[in-house]
Amino acid sequence: MTPVSPGPDATEGRGRVAVVIGGANGIGAATARLMAARGWRVALADCDAAAGGALAAALAAPFFALDVTDRAAVAALPARVEAALGPAAALVVSAGAFQRNLRVEEEDPAELDRILAVNVKGTWCANRAFGPGMARRRAGSIVNLASTAASLATPLSIYGPSKSAIVGMTRSFAGEWGRAGVRVNAVSPGITLVERVRARLRSEPGRYGADPAQTTALGRLVAPEEVAEAIAFLCSDRASAITGIDLTVDCGWGVSAGWAMYGGVRPPPA
């Protein structure tokens, strides 16, 4: 695990409350650790009670068991967080459901309901739950986790469109609450070396091609802490003029895609 840097200012959060939904593992967990290190009071919410509870204990943070597809439970979360820590100044929605790399006709249609319920409905409900309160307080920042699959063609015919929906709703919410001082942005990671992806690379070596690191301009894959840096920046006052964007963090995967027909990204000079 890459050490968490306190960054430009270890008091950046100024004791404000940041809620990380999907904060038990992967990018969400990396974000929770980083924001706690930068002075935010973090609240974690996740369906993985074991991992979420362990991380919350390590951060001295409250943990809330949460199924993001349960609209009533998500709607009740802001009040639960406020009772424990105070009103949320930042919300990170990192909960996500993934899709197997299968032909369309091989995919179980039930996957459509599962993925859309988590990625689209869950993200929409979380924004709807926290955004109006931030708007009433005239301040707040929301970051939704999308994916490079939202803007580049992939074999993931459900997952990619679900992430495109997240980018679209992010822009809609940015317009909805902008005059009230609430910023809403998305972050789109490329292939990120969370434990789930590391396991896939070991067990499904063909899922991303022979060497997925060679498909990026930088010749490597993304660390979850690097995505967390982008999220923490967008939540911070350093991003005070930024809203409605989709920030890509992919080690140049999108940049290198067009180079394949020309022999691939060039190696560094000798």
Backbone as CSV, one residue per row, in Angstrom:
resi,resn,N_x,N_y,N_z,CA_x,CA_y,CA_z,C_x,C_y,C_z
1,MET,0.844,-1.194,0.000,0.000,0.000,0.000,0.881,1.246,0.000
2,THR,0.608,2.182,-0.901,1.358,3.425,-0.960,1.078,4.257,0.283
3,PRO,2.145,4.771,0.947,1.918,5.587,2.143,1.063,6.803,1.823
4,VAL,0.201,7.165,2.766,-0.649,8.336,2.584,0.156,9.584,2.894
5,SER,0.197,10.508,1.939,0.880,11.776,2.162,-0.095,12.775,2.755
6,PRO,0.336,13.541,3.769,-0.556,14.568,4.286,-0.836,15.656,3.261
7,GLY,0.012,15.712,2.206,-0.271,16.626,1.113,0.131,18.048,1.415
8,PRO,-0.439,18.987,0.674,-0.026,20.375,0.812,-0.380,20.984,2.161
9,ASP,-1.356,20.439,2.831,-1.785,21.016,4.104,-2.509,19.948,4.904
10,ALA,-1.897,19.531,5.995,-2.488,18.472,6.817,-3.737,18.945,7.549
11,THR,-4.033,20.254,7.476,-5.259,20.771,8.095,-6.255,21.230,7.024
12,GLU,-6.072,20.751,5.806,-6.894,21.191,4.681,-8.395,21.049,4.945
13,GLY,-8.786,19.959,5.592,-10.200,19.735,5.854,-10.777,20.622,6.929
14,ARG,-9.906,21.207,7.758,-10.314,22.127,8.826,-11.393,21.535,9.729
15,GLY,-11.326,20.215,9.929,-12.287,19.587,10.817,-13.673,19.423,10.239
16,ARG,-13.829,19.714,8.947,-15.133,19.537,8.308,-15.411,18.054,8.074
17,VAL,-16.665,17.731,7.849,-17.094,16.338,7.745,-17.109,15.899,6.284
18,ALA,-16.482,14.760,6.022,-16.494,14.150,4.693,-17.093,12.756,4.804
19,VAL,-18.068,12.473,3.986,-18.717,11.158,3.966,-18.216,10.396,2.746
20,VAL,-17.733,9.192,2.969,-17.259,8.351,1.867,-18.162,7.124,1.792
21,ILE,-19.021,7.098,0.783,-19.894,5.952,0.549,-19.146,4.970,-0.347
22,GLY,-19.059,3.720,0.087,-18.182,2.765,-0.581,-16.770,2.913,-0.070
23,GLY,-16.647,3.266,1.204,-15.343,3.594,1.779,-14.614,2.450,2.433
24,ALA,-15.132,1.228,2.328,-14.508,0.110,3.041,-13.291,-0.444,2.335
25,ASN,-13.269,-0.340,1.010,-12.213,-0.986,0.234,-11.782,-0.100,-0.929
26,GLY,-10.668,-0.481,-1.532,-10.239,0.101,-2.786,-10.075,1.606,-2.772
27,ILE,-10.589,2.257,-3.827,-10.433,3.703,-3.964,-11.116,4.441,-2.823
28,GLY,-12.291,3.967,-2.405,-12.991,4.617,-1.293,-12.179,4.588,-0.018
29,ALA,-11.564,3.453,0.283,-10.746,3.340,1.486,-9.518,4.228,1.396
30,ALA,-8.874,4.262,0.224,-7.712,5.126,0.043,-8.100,6.593,0.228
31,THR,-9.279,6.955,-0.265,-9.768,8.329,-0.116,-10.048,8.657,1.344
32,ALA,-10.663,7.740,2.057,-10.951,7.972,3.476,-9.661,8.184,4.266
33,ARG,-8.656,7.355,3.988,-7.382,7.501,4.698,-6.723,8.838,4.384
34,LEU,-6.739,9.220,3.121,-6.090,10.465,2.726,-6.806,11.673,3.303
35,MET,-8.124,11.689,3.229,-8.858,12.849,3.730,-8.751,12.955,5.247
36,ALA,-8.715,11.821,5.929,-8.501,11.866,7.381,-7.131,12.446,7.691
37,ALA,-6.113,12.083,6.897,-4.765,12.601,7.098,-4.689,14.096,6.828
38,ARG,-5.643,14.611,6.051,-5.638,16.033,5.708,-6.643,16.836,6.518
39,GLY,-7.033,16.310,7.634,-7.803,17.109,8.577,-9.301,17.056,8.445
40,TRP,-9.821,16.160,7.588,-11.268,15.977,7.511,-11.721,15.005,8.606
41,ARG,-12.915,15.197,9.107,-13.542,14.203,9.982,-14.369,13.296,9.078
42,VAL,-13.912,12.068,8.946,-14.456,11.169,7.938,-15.509,10.251,8.531
43,ALA,-16.596,10.052,7.793,-17.598,9.041,8.109,-17.631,8.047,6.955
44,LEU,-17.600,6.764,7.265,-17.599,5.717,6.252,-18.958,5.045,6.167
45,ALA,-19.360,4.709,4.948,-20.593,3.944,4.737,-20.312,2.890,3.673
46,ASP,-20.753,1.671,3.920,-20.468,0.594,2.980,-21.326,-0.606,3.346
47,CYS,-21.501,-1.511,2.373,-22.212,-2.757,2.659,-21.288,-3.801,3.269
48,ASP,-19.970,-3.580,3.196,-18.981,-4.498,3.774,-18.703,-4.070,5.209
49,ALA,-19.465,-4.608,6.130,-19.367,-4.174,7.522,-18.033,-4.552,8.152
50,ALA,-17.471,-5.697,7.776,-16.218,-6.140,8.389,-15.072,-5.210,8.004
51,ALA,-14.882,-5.001,6.705,-13.785,-4.140,6.252,-14.042,-2.685,6.633
52,GLY,-15.294,-2.241,6.487,-15.614,-0.863,6.835,-15.436,-0.576,8.306
53,GLY,-15.862,-1.519,9.147,-15.698,-1.331,10.580,-14.242,-1.302,10.988
54,ALA,-13.427,-2.149,10.355,-11.997,-2.184,10.691,-11.313,-0.880,10.304
55,LEU,-11.612,-0.374,9.110,-10.996,0.882,8.696,-11.499,2.039,9.552
56,ALA,-12.784,2.043,9.846,-13.332,3.103,10.692,-12.663,3.114,12.055
57,ALA,-12.421,1.943,12.618,-11.740,1.868,13.913,-10.331,2.429,13.812
58,ALA,-9.636,2.118,12.714,-8.271,2.610,12.527,-8.233,4.129,12.390
59,LEU,-9.284,4.695,11.815,-9.340,6.141,11.602,-10.087,6.864,12.716
60,ALA,-10.562,6.121,13.722,-11.412,6.695,14.776,-12.598,7.423,14.153
61,ALA,-13.222,6.769,13.181,-14.324,7.356,12.424,-15.580,6.519,12.619
62,PRO,-16.755,7.120,12.504,-17.983,6.318,12.563,-18.184,5.528,11.279
63,PHE,-18.788,4.364,11.409,-19.105,3.533,10.256,-20.601,3.276,10.214
64,PHE,-21.173,3.355,9.011,-22.597,3.122,8.823,-22.773,2.021,7.780
65,ALA,-23.362,0.908,8.183,-23.676,-0.148,7.225,-24.730,0.384,6.263
66,LEU,-24.492,0.228,4.961,-25.375,0.852,3.988,-25.432,0.048,2.695
67,ASP,-26.640,-0.188,2.240,-26.890,-0.738,0.918,-27.334,0.426,0.039
68,VAL,-26.513,0.820,-0.940,-26.827,2.018,-1.718,-28.047,1.838,-2.612
69,THR,-28.517,0.607,-2.777,-29.729,0.398,-3.564,-30.993,0.563,-2.730
70,ASP,-30.816,0.762,-1.419,-31.943,0.970,-0.509,-32.177,2.473,-0.391
71,ARG,-33.126,2.979,-1.148,-33.342,4.420,-1.225,-33.643,5.035,0.136
72,ALA,-34.435,4.371,0.953,-34.769,4.911,2.270,-33.547,4.970,3.164
73,ALA,-32.704,3.952,3.101,-31.500,3.935,3.935,-30.539,5.046,3.525
74,VAL,-30.396,5.262,2.228,-29.519,6.331,1.755,-30.086,7.690,2.165
75,ALA,-31.396,7.857,2.049,-32.023,9.127,2.419,-31.845,9.435,3.900
76,ALA,-31.747,8.400,4.723,-31.599,8.599,6.168,-30.157,8.862,6.584
77,LEU,-29.198,8.621,5.687,-27.786,8.707,6.073,-27.342,10.109,6.482
78,PRO,-27.729,11.190,5.792,-27.264,12.514,6.222,-27.593,12.828,7.683
79,ALA,-28.779,12.480,8.131,-29.150,12.743,9.525,-28.328,11.899,10.479
80,ARG,-28.027,10.667,10.105,-27.207,9.794,10.953,-25.786,10.342,11.069
81,VAL,-25.248,10.807,9.937,-23.906,11.393,9.961,-23.896,12.667,10.793
82,GLU,-24.909,13.501,10.612,-24.953,14.764,11.346,-25.054,14.523,12.847
83,ALA,-25.788,13.501,13.242,-25.905,13.193,14.667,-24.572,12.738,15.243
84,ALA,-23.749,12.095,14.418,-22.468,11.575,14.902,-21.347,12.601,14.829
85,LEU,-21.314,13.385,13.742,-20.175,14.278,13.512,-20.549,15.718,13.210
86,GLY,-21.733,15.928,12.677,-22.113,17.238,12.177,-22.477,17.137,10.717
87,PRO,-22.936,18.231,10.111,-23.373,18.197,8.712,-22.210,17.929,7.756
88,ALA,-22.494,17.236,6.690,-21.461,16.878,5.723,-21.081,18.080,4.867
89,ALA,-19.777,18.319,4.763,-19.258,19.350,3.868,-18.786,18.748,2.555
90,ALA,-18.499,17.446,2.564,-18.044,16.762,1.352,-18.669,15.376,1.309
91,LEU,-18.994,14.941,0.103,-19.530,13.602,-0.121,-18.749,12.967,-1.260
92,VAL,-18.270,11.753,-1.029,-17.613,10.967,-2.070,-18.445,9.702,-2.280
93,VAL,-18.901,9.478,-3.503,-19.708,8.298,-3.801,-18.839,7.336,-4.607
94,SER,-18.304,6.343,-3.903,-17.357,5.405,-4.511,-17.925,3.997,-4.629
95,ALA,-19.147,3.781,-4.168,-19.748,2.450,-4.284,-19.964,2.111,-5.756
96,GLY,-19.624,0.897,-6.132,-19.780,0.532,-7.532,-19.909,-0.961,-7.738
97,ALA,-20.620,-1.346,-8.788,-20.755,-2.745,-9.185,-20.068,-2.921,-10.525
98,PHE,-19.364,-4.033,-10.684,-18.569,-4.281,-11.874,-19.215,-5.346,-12.750
99,GLN,-18.685,-5.500,-13.944,-19.228,-6.429,-14.923,-18.114,-7.322,-15.451
100,ARG,-18.448,-8.565,-15.718,-17.494,-9.487,-16.315,-17.294,-9.172,-17.796
101,ASN,-16.138,-9.550,-18.316,-15.822,-9.314,-19.715,-16.361,-10.472,-20.542
102,LEU,-17.641,-10.378,-20.887,-18.319,-11.423,-21.646,-18.958,-10.818,-22.895
103,ARG,-19.264,-11.690,-23.861,-20.069,-11.237,-24.987,-21.461,-10.843,-24.476
104,VAL,-22.095,-9.930,-25.172,-23.409,-9.445,-24.742,-24.387,-10.600,-24.579
105,GLU,-24.385,-11.544,-25.538,-25.347,-12.637,-25.474,-25.035,-13.637,-24.371
106,GLU,-23.823,-13.557,-23.787,-23.460,-14.453,-22.690,-23.782,-13.851,-21.327
107,GLU,-24.039,-12.575,-21.289,-24.268,-11.888,-20.019,-25.661,-12.196,-19.483
108,ASP,-25.740,-12.419,-18.190,-27.025,-12.637,-17.534,-27.793,-11.312,-17.503
109,PRO,-29.011,-11.256,-18.050,-29.769,-9.996,-18.021,-29.971,-9.436,-16.615
110,ALA,-29.907,-10.308,-15.612,-30.041,-9.816,-14.235,-28.915,-8.867,-13.859
111,GLU,-27.774,-8.983,-14.556,-26.649,-8.082,-14.293,-27.007,-6.641,-14.616
112,LEU,-27.862,-6.458,-15.597,-28.300,-5.103,-15.936,-28.952,-4.444,-14.733
113,ASP,-29.870,-5.145,-14.088,-30.561,-4.587,-12.928,-29.597,-4.338,-11.773
114,ARG,-28.692,-5.297,-11.545,-27.754,-5.175,-10.417,-26.818,-3.981,-10.597
115,ILE,-26.225,-3.867,-11.766,-25.236,-2.815,-11.992,-25.882,-1.439,-12.021
116,LEU,-27.028,-1.327,-12.696,-27.715,-0.037,-12.731,-28.217,0.365,-11.348
117,ALA,-28.632,-0.615,-10.544,-29.129,-0.307,-9.201,-28.028,0.296,-8.336
118,VAL,-26.835,-0.272,-8.415,-25.726,0.231,-7.589,-25.152,1.517,-8.177
119,ASN,-24.762,1.465,-9.442,-24.010,2.575,-10.022,-24.866,3.799,-10.306
120,VAL,-26.029,3.590,-10.892,-26.854,4.732,-11.290,-27.812,5.137,-10.164
121,LYS,-28.649,4.202,-9.740,-29.607,4.524,-8.679,-28.886,4.907,-7.392
122,GLY,-27.852,4.147,-7.021,-27.139,4.435,-5.776,-26.498,5.809,-5.784
123,THR,-25.859,6.154,-6.897,-25.212,7.470,-6.990,-26.251,8.579,-6.984
124,TRP,-27.337,8.398,-7.740,-28.390,9.417,-7.775,-28.994,9.626,-6.394
125,CYS,-29.284,8.533,-5.695,-29.892,8.641,-4.366,-28.952,9.313,-3.376
126,ALA,-27.658,9.017,-3.458,-26.699,9.626,-2.539,-26.591,11.125,-2.778
127,ASN,-26.525,11.529,-4.047,-26.479,12.960,-4.353,-27.757,13.652,-3.901
128,ARG,-28.883,13.011,-4.149,-30.168,13.591,-3.749,-30.284,13.697,-2.236
129,ALA,-29.687,12.755,-1.515,-29.773,12.775,-0.061,-28.957,13.913,0.539
130,PHE,-27.751,14.148,0.007,-26.839,15.117,0.623,-26.862,16.489,-0.042
131,GLY,-27.132,16.555,-1.344,-27.049,17.821,-2.055,-27.964,18.913,-1.535
132,PRO,-29.252,18.648,-1.307,-30.130,19.720,-0.834,-29.707,20.331,0.502
133,GLY,-29.202,19.494,1.423,-28.735,20.033,2.694,-27.527,20.933,2.510
134,MET,-26.595,20.518,1.643,-25.452,21.374,1.338,-25.922,22.682,0.720
135,ALA,-26.916,22.594,-0.174,-27.431,23.800,-0.815,-28.044,24.756,0.204
136,ARG,-28.767,24.212,1.174,-29.349,25.073,2.216,-28.257,25.743,3.041
137,ARG,-27.131,25.061,3.226,-26.019,25.625,4.003,-25.094,26.478,3.138
138,ARG,-25.374,26.514,1.830,-24.629,27.327,0.873,-23.162,26.921,0.756
139,ALA,-22.880,25.627,0.927,-21.504,25.153,0.784,-21.499,23.637,0.710
140,GLY,-20.549,23.101,-0.036,-20.393,21.656,-0.089,-19.724,21.218,-1.378
141,SER,-19.174,20.020,-1.337,-18.541,19.444,-2.522,-18.911,17.974,-2.611
142,ILE,-19.295,17.535,-3.801,-19.633,16.138,-4.057,-18.737,15.624,-5.167
143,VAL,-18.182,14.431,-4.972,-17.392,13.783,-6.018,-17.963,12.395,-6.256
144,ASN,-18.356,12.137,-7.497,-18.906,10.841,-7.888,-17.860,10.062,-8.680
145,LEU,-17.741,8.770,-8.390,-16.768,7.943,-9.101,-17.389,7.408,-10.384
146,ALA,-16.838,7.827,-11.500,-17.240,7.308,-12.803,-16.145,6.343,-13.265
147,SER,-15.768,6.387,-14.518,-14.764,5.472,-15.057,-14.389,5.921,-16.457
148,THR,-13.181,5.572,-16.897,-12.818,5.821,-18.287,-13.730,5.043,-19.228
149,ALA,-14.374,3.988,-18.720,-15.333,3.240,-19.538,-16.557,4.076,-19.882
150,ALA,-16.701,5.228,-19.236,-17.820,6.119,-19.564,-17.606,6.819,-20.889
151,SER,-16.355,6.993,-21.300,-16.075,7.789,-22.497,-15.334,7.036,-23.585
152,LEU,-14.818,5.844,-23.276,-14.110,5.035,-24.266,-14.869,3.736,-24.493
153,ALA,-14.853,3.243,-25.719,-15.533,1.992,-26.014,-14.820,0.830,-25.334
154,THR,-15.581,0.002,-24.622,-15.061,-1.197,-23.972,-16.056,-2.330,-24.199
155,PRO,-15.684,-3.571,-23.859,-16.644,-4.673,-23.957,-17.695,-4.674,-22.855
156,LEU,-17.625,-3.715,-21.944,-18.496,-3.710,-20.763,-19.763,-2.919,-21.086
157,SER,-20.715,-3.599,-21.718,-21.873,-2.912,-22.300,-22.894,-2.442,-21.277
158,ILE,-22.767,-2.865,-20.026,-23.636,-2.358,-18.964,-22.854,-1.383,-18.079
159,TYR,-21.681,-1.813,-17.665,-20.859,-1.002,-16.757,-20.514,0.353,-17.380
160,GLY,-20.046,0.347,-18.641,-19.674,1.604,-19.284,-20.827,2.595,-19.351
161,PRO,-21.983,2.197,-19.877,-23.117,3.132,-19.889,-23.561,3.580,-18.496
162,SER,-23.433,2.692,-17.503,-23.807,3.112,-16.144,-22.898,4.232,-15.658
163,LYS,-21.631,4.176,-16.038,-20.698,5.224,-15.645,-20.905,6.492,-16.462
164,SER,-21.336,6.325,-17.723,-21.715,7.503,-18.523,-22.869,8.245,-17.863
165,ALA,-23.814,7.480,-17.298,-24.940,8.096,-16.598,-24.462,8.898,-15.396
166,ILE,-23.441,8.388,-14.709,-22.917,9.108,-13.546,-22.299,10.435,-13.979
167,VAL,-21.572,10.442,-15.080,-21.006,11.696,-15.583,-22.131,12.664,-15.940
168,GLY,-23.174,12.160,-16.593,-24.287,13.023,-16.964,-25.006,13.608,-15.764
169,MET,-25.278,12.772,-14.763,-25.984,13.303,-13.593,-25.093,14.259,-12.802
170,THR,-23.774,14.010,-12.803,-22.858,14.925,-12.133,-22.975,16.324,-12.711
171,ARG,-23.014,16.408,-14.022,-23.140,17.723,-14.668,-24.495,18.357,-14.366
172,SER,-25.544,17.532,-14.323,-26.864,18.062,-13.997,-26.905,18.612,-12.582
173,PHE,-26.343,17.862,-11.638,-26.338,18.314,-10.251,-25.462,19.556,-10.076
174,ALA,-24.374,19.664,-10.846,-23.528,20.858,-10.763,-24.319,22.102,-11.123
175,GLY,-25.186,21.988,-12.129,-26.045,23.112,-12.485,-27.157,23.339,-11.481
176,GLU,-27.680,22.239,-10.942,-28.783,22.318,-9.978,-28.407,23.108,-8.739
177,TRP,-27.214,22.853,-8.201,-26.847,23.413,-6.897,-25.704,24.421,-6.946
178,GLY,-25.257,24.771,-8.154,-24.116,25.665,-8.252,-24.334,27.021,-7.620
179,ARG,-25.485,27.630,-7.857,-25.743,28.971,-7.297,-25.862,28.931,-5.779
180,ALA,-26.041,27.739,-5.232,-26.103,27.587,-3.772,-24.733,27.275,-3.185
181,GLY,-23.681,27.327,-4.015,-22.332,27.128,-3.504,-21.883,25.689,-3.400
182,VAL,-22.624,24.770,-4.041,-22.273,23.350,-3.991,-21.614,22.959,-5.312
183,ARG,-20.433,22.370,-5.214,-19.715,21.908,-6.399,-19.904,20.393,-6.543
184,VAL,-20.125,19.938,-7.759,-20.326,18.505,-8.023,-19.440,18.113,-9.199
185,ASN,-18.555,17.158,-8.976,-17.616,16.716,-9.994,-17.549,15.195,-10.033
186,ALA,-16.983,14.681,-11.100,-16.749,13.245,-11.231,-15.263,12.988,-11.413
187,VAL,-14.827,11.820,-11.006,-13.470,11.348,-11.275,-13.592,10.020,-12.010
188,SER,-12.864,9.888,-13.112,-12.906,8.669,-13.919,-11.550,7.968,-13.876
189,PRO,-11.426,6.953,-13.041,-10.168,6.208,-13.020,-10.071,5.253,-14.205
190,GLY,-8.834,4.987,-14.623,-8.580,3.879,-15.515,-8.418,2.610,-14.693
191,ILE,-7.744,1.606,-15.238,-7.516,0.368,-14.484,-6.688,0.697,-13.258
192,THR,-7.264,0.469,-12.093,-6.657,0.868,-10.826,-6.327,-0.364,-10.005
193,LEU,-5.142,-0.391,-9.438,-4.644,-1.590,-8.756,-5.204,-1.739,-7.345
194,VAL,-6.517,-1.762,-7.249,-7.156,-2.151,-5.997,-7.045,-3.673,-5.882
195,GLU,-7.325,-4.215,-4.716,-7.121,-5.646,-4.508,-7.978,-6.482,-5.449
196,ARG,-9.185,-6.026,-5.739,-10.064,-6.770,-6.636,-9.445,-6.899,-8.029
197,VAL,-8.816,-5.821,-8.515,-8.178,-5.857,-9.828,-6.917,-6.702,-9.788
198,ARG,-6.150,-6.580,-8.707,-4.957,-7.421,-8.579,-5.331,-8.900,-8.627
199,ALA,-6.450,-9.249,-7.978,-6.893,-10.646,-7.986,-7.283,-11.072,-9.395
200,ARG,-7.940,-10.169,-10.134,-8.315,-10.500,-11.508,-7.085,-10.678,-12.388
201,LEU,-6.087,-9.852,-12.186,-4.874,-9.976,-12.987,-4.197,-11.325,-12.743
202,ARG,-4.335,-11.826,-11.502,-3.748,-13.139,-11.192,-4.599,-14.275,-11.747
203,SER,-5.929,-14.156,-11.605,-6.802,-15.279,-11.956,-7.350,-15.219,-13.381
204,GLU,-7.404,-14.009,-13.966,-7.918,-13.841,-15.328,-6.909,-13.050,-16.156
205,PRO,-5.763,-13.643,-16.458,-4.704,-12.881,-17.122,-5.106,-12.312,-18.472
206,GLY,-6.130,-12.867,-19.105,-6.556,-12.350,-20.405,-7.606,-11.266,-20.343
207,ARG,-8.085,-10.938,-19.141,-9.192,-9.982,-19.028,-8.828,-8.622,-19.624
208,TYR,-7.612,-8.144,-19.328,-7.192,-6.832,-19.807,-6.138,-6.925,-20.915
209,GLY,-5.876,-8.094,-21.453,-4.806,-8.260,-22.423,-3.563,-8.793,-21.745
210,ALA,-2.543,-9.067,-22.530,-1.340,-9.706,-22.006,-0.654,-8.871,-20.934
211,ASP,-0.522,-7.572,-21.176,0.129,-6.689,-20.208,-0.598,-5.355,-20.225
212,PRO,-1.609,-5.194,-19.389,-2.422,-3.969,-19.460,-1.631,-2.698,-19.207
213,ALA,-0.518,-2.798,-18.470,0.290,-1.606,-18.226,0.813,-1.015,-19.528
214,GLN,1.016,-1.867,-20.538,1.540,-1.384,-21.813,0.495,-0.675,-22.661
215,THR,-0.742,-0.648,-22.214,-1.782,0.070,-22.949,-1.889,1.528,-22.518
216,THR,-1.080,1.961,-21.564,-1.140,3.338,-21.078,0.088,4.119,-21.530
217,ALA,-0.068,5.433,-21.641,1.047,6.282,-22.063,2.201,6.239,-21.057
218,LEU,1.895,6.111,-19.778,2.944,6.089,-18.758,3.537,4.706,-18.550
219,GLY,2.949,3.689,-19.166,3.493,2.345,-19.064,3.271,1.686,-17.719
220,ARG,2.239,2.104,-17.014,1.902,1.493,-15.726,0.425,1.705,-15.467
221,LEU,-0.079,1.064,-14.422,-1.469,1.224,-14.025,-1.577,2.169,-12.836
222,VAL,-2.792,2.551,-12.531,-3.060,3.575,-11.509,-3.063,2.952,-10.118
223,ALA,-2.491,3.634,-9.147,-2.599,3.239,-7.744,-3.837,3.894,-7.143
224,PRO,-4.551,3.207,-6.247,-5.756,3.813,-5.679,-5.473,5.134,-4.972
225,GLU,-4.278,5.262,-4.406,-3.937,6.519,-3.730,-3.862,7.692,-4.705
226,GLU,-3.545,7.399,-5.968,-3.497,8.468,-6.967,-4.898,8.957,-7.310
227,VAL,-5.856,8.053,-7.348,-7.246,8.469,-7.558,-7.729,9.263,-6.338
228,ALA,-7.335,8.804,-5.153,-7.721,9.507,-3.922,-7.207,10.945,-3.928
229,GLU,-6.022,11.163,-4.463,-5.479,12.526,-4.542,-6.387,13.423,-5.366
230,ALA,-6.870,12.898,-6.499,-7.757,13.694,-7.347,-9.067,14.000,-6.631
231,ILE,-9.607,12.997,-5.940,-10.860,13.188,-5.215,-10.686,14.217,-4.105
232,ALA,-9.615,14.071,-3.327,-9.374,14.992,-2.214,-9.192,16.419,-2.724
233,PHE,-8.519,16.562,-3.854,-8.351,17.896,-4.443,-9.704,18.506,-4.785
234,LEU,-10.563,17.747,-5.457,-11.857,18.283,-5.859,-12.745,18.606,-4.659
235,CYS,-12.562,17.889,-3.567,-13.329,18.184,-2.347,-12.817,19.433,-1.646
236,SER,-11.576,19.793,-1.897,-10.919,20.850,-1.127,-11.230,22.238,-1.664
237,ASP,-10.878,23.240,-0.873,-11.053,24.628,-1.290,-10.109,25.002,-2.422
238,ARG,-9.069,24.193,-2.668,-8.173,24.454,-3.801,-8.902,24.324,-5.125
239,ALA,-10.005,23.596,-5.135,-10.796,23.411,-6.361,-12.044,24.280,-6.332
240,SER,-11.976,25.425,-5.685,-13.168,26.233,-5.422,-13.862,26.730,-6.682
241,ALA,-13.173,26.789,-7.819,-13.794,27.261,-9.061,-14.104,26.122,-10.020
242,ILE,-14.020,24.885,-9.545,-14.195,23.730,-10.426,-15.489,23.010,-10.093
243,THR,-16.371,22.925,-11.062,-17.598,22.147,-10.889,-18.069,21.632,-12.246
244,GLY,-18.719,20.480,-12.232,-19.286,19.905,-13.442,-18.282,19.225,-14.355
245,ILE,-17.095,18.897,-13.838,-16.101,18.265,-14.707,-16.035,16.759,-14.444
246,ASP,-15.416,16.059,-15.373,-15.089,14.643,-15.223,-13.578,14.537,-15.350
247,LEU,-12.890,14.343,-14.239,-11.431,14.322,-14.198,-10.921,12.901,-14.395
248,THR,-10.164,12.690,-15.455,-9.639,11.367,-15.775,-8.322,11.118,-15.066
249,VAL,-8.201,9.944,-14.443,-6.959,9.526,-13.778,-6.655,8.120,-14.291
250,ASP,-5.884,8.024,-15.377,-5.759,6.723,-16.047,-4.356,6.393,-16.550
251,CYS,-3.345,7.145,-16.103,-1.968,6.940,-16.585,-1.883,7.055,-18.108
252,GLY,-2.809,7.776,-18.717,-2.774,7.997,-20.150,-3.297,6.845,-20.981
253,TRP,-4.234,6.073,-20.419,-4.831,4.977,-21.197,-5.609,5.530,-22.393
254,GLY,-6.417,6.545,-22.155,-7.173,7.145,-23.250,-6.261,7.788,-24.281
255,VAL,-5.183,8.406,-23.830,-4.228,9.043,-24.741,-3.597,8.017,-25.677
256,SER,-3.262,6.841,-25.148,-2.503,5.856,-25.927,-3.369,5.044,-26.880
257,ALA,-4.707,5.087,-26.714,-5.581,4.229,-27.522,-5.388,4.450,-29.012
258,GLY,-5.240,5.690,-29.439,-5.105,5.985,-30.853,-3.737,5.663,-31.426
259,TRP,-2.780,5.314,-30.569,-1.425,5.011,-31.033,-1.291,3.563,-31.498
260,ALA,-2.262,2.698,-31.151,-2.111,1.265,-31.435,-1.875,0.995,-32.920
261,MET,-2.604,1.684,-33.798,-2.467,1.429,-35.228,-1.153,1.940,-35.801
262,TYR,-0.432,2.719,-34.998,0.870,3.225,-35.428,2.030,2.498,-34.731
263,GLY,1.713,1.350,-34.138,2.759,0.573,-33.511,2.841,0.712,-31.999
264,GLY,1.941,1.503,-31.422,1.918,1.668,-29.977,2.693,2.880,-29.511
265,VAL,2.550,3.183,-28.246,3.242,4.327,-27.649,4.750,4.085,-27.729
266,ARG,5.481,5.103,-28.091,6.914,4.942,-28.275,7.638,4.766,-26.941
267,PRO,8.695,3.945,-26.924,9.509,3.821,-25.711,10.308,5.091,-25.508
268,PRO,10.836,5.324,-24.313,11.644,6.524,-24.092,12.922,6.476,-24.914
269,PRO,13.480,7.636,-25.235,14.720,7.638,-26.029,15.873,7.001,-25.259
270,ALA,16.807,6.451,-26.002,17.969,5.791,-25.375,18.865,6.829,-24.708
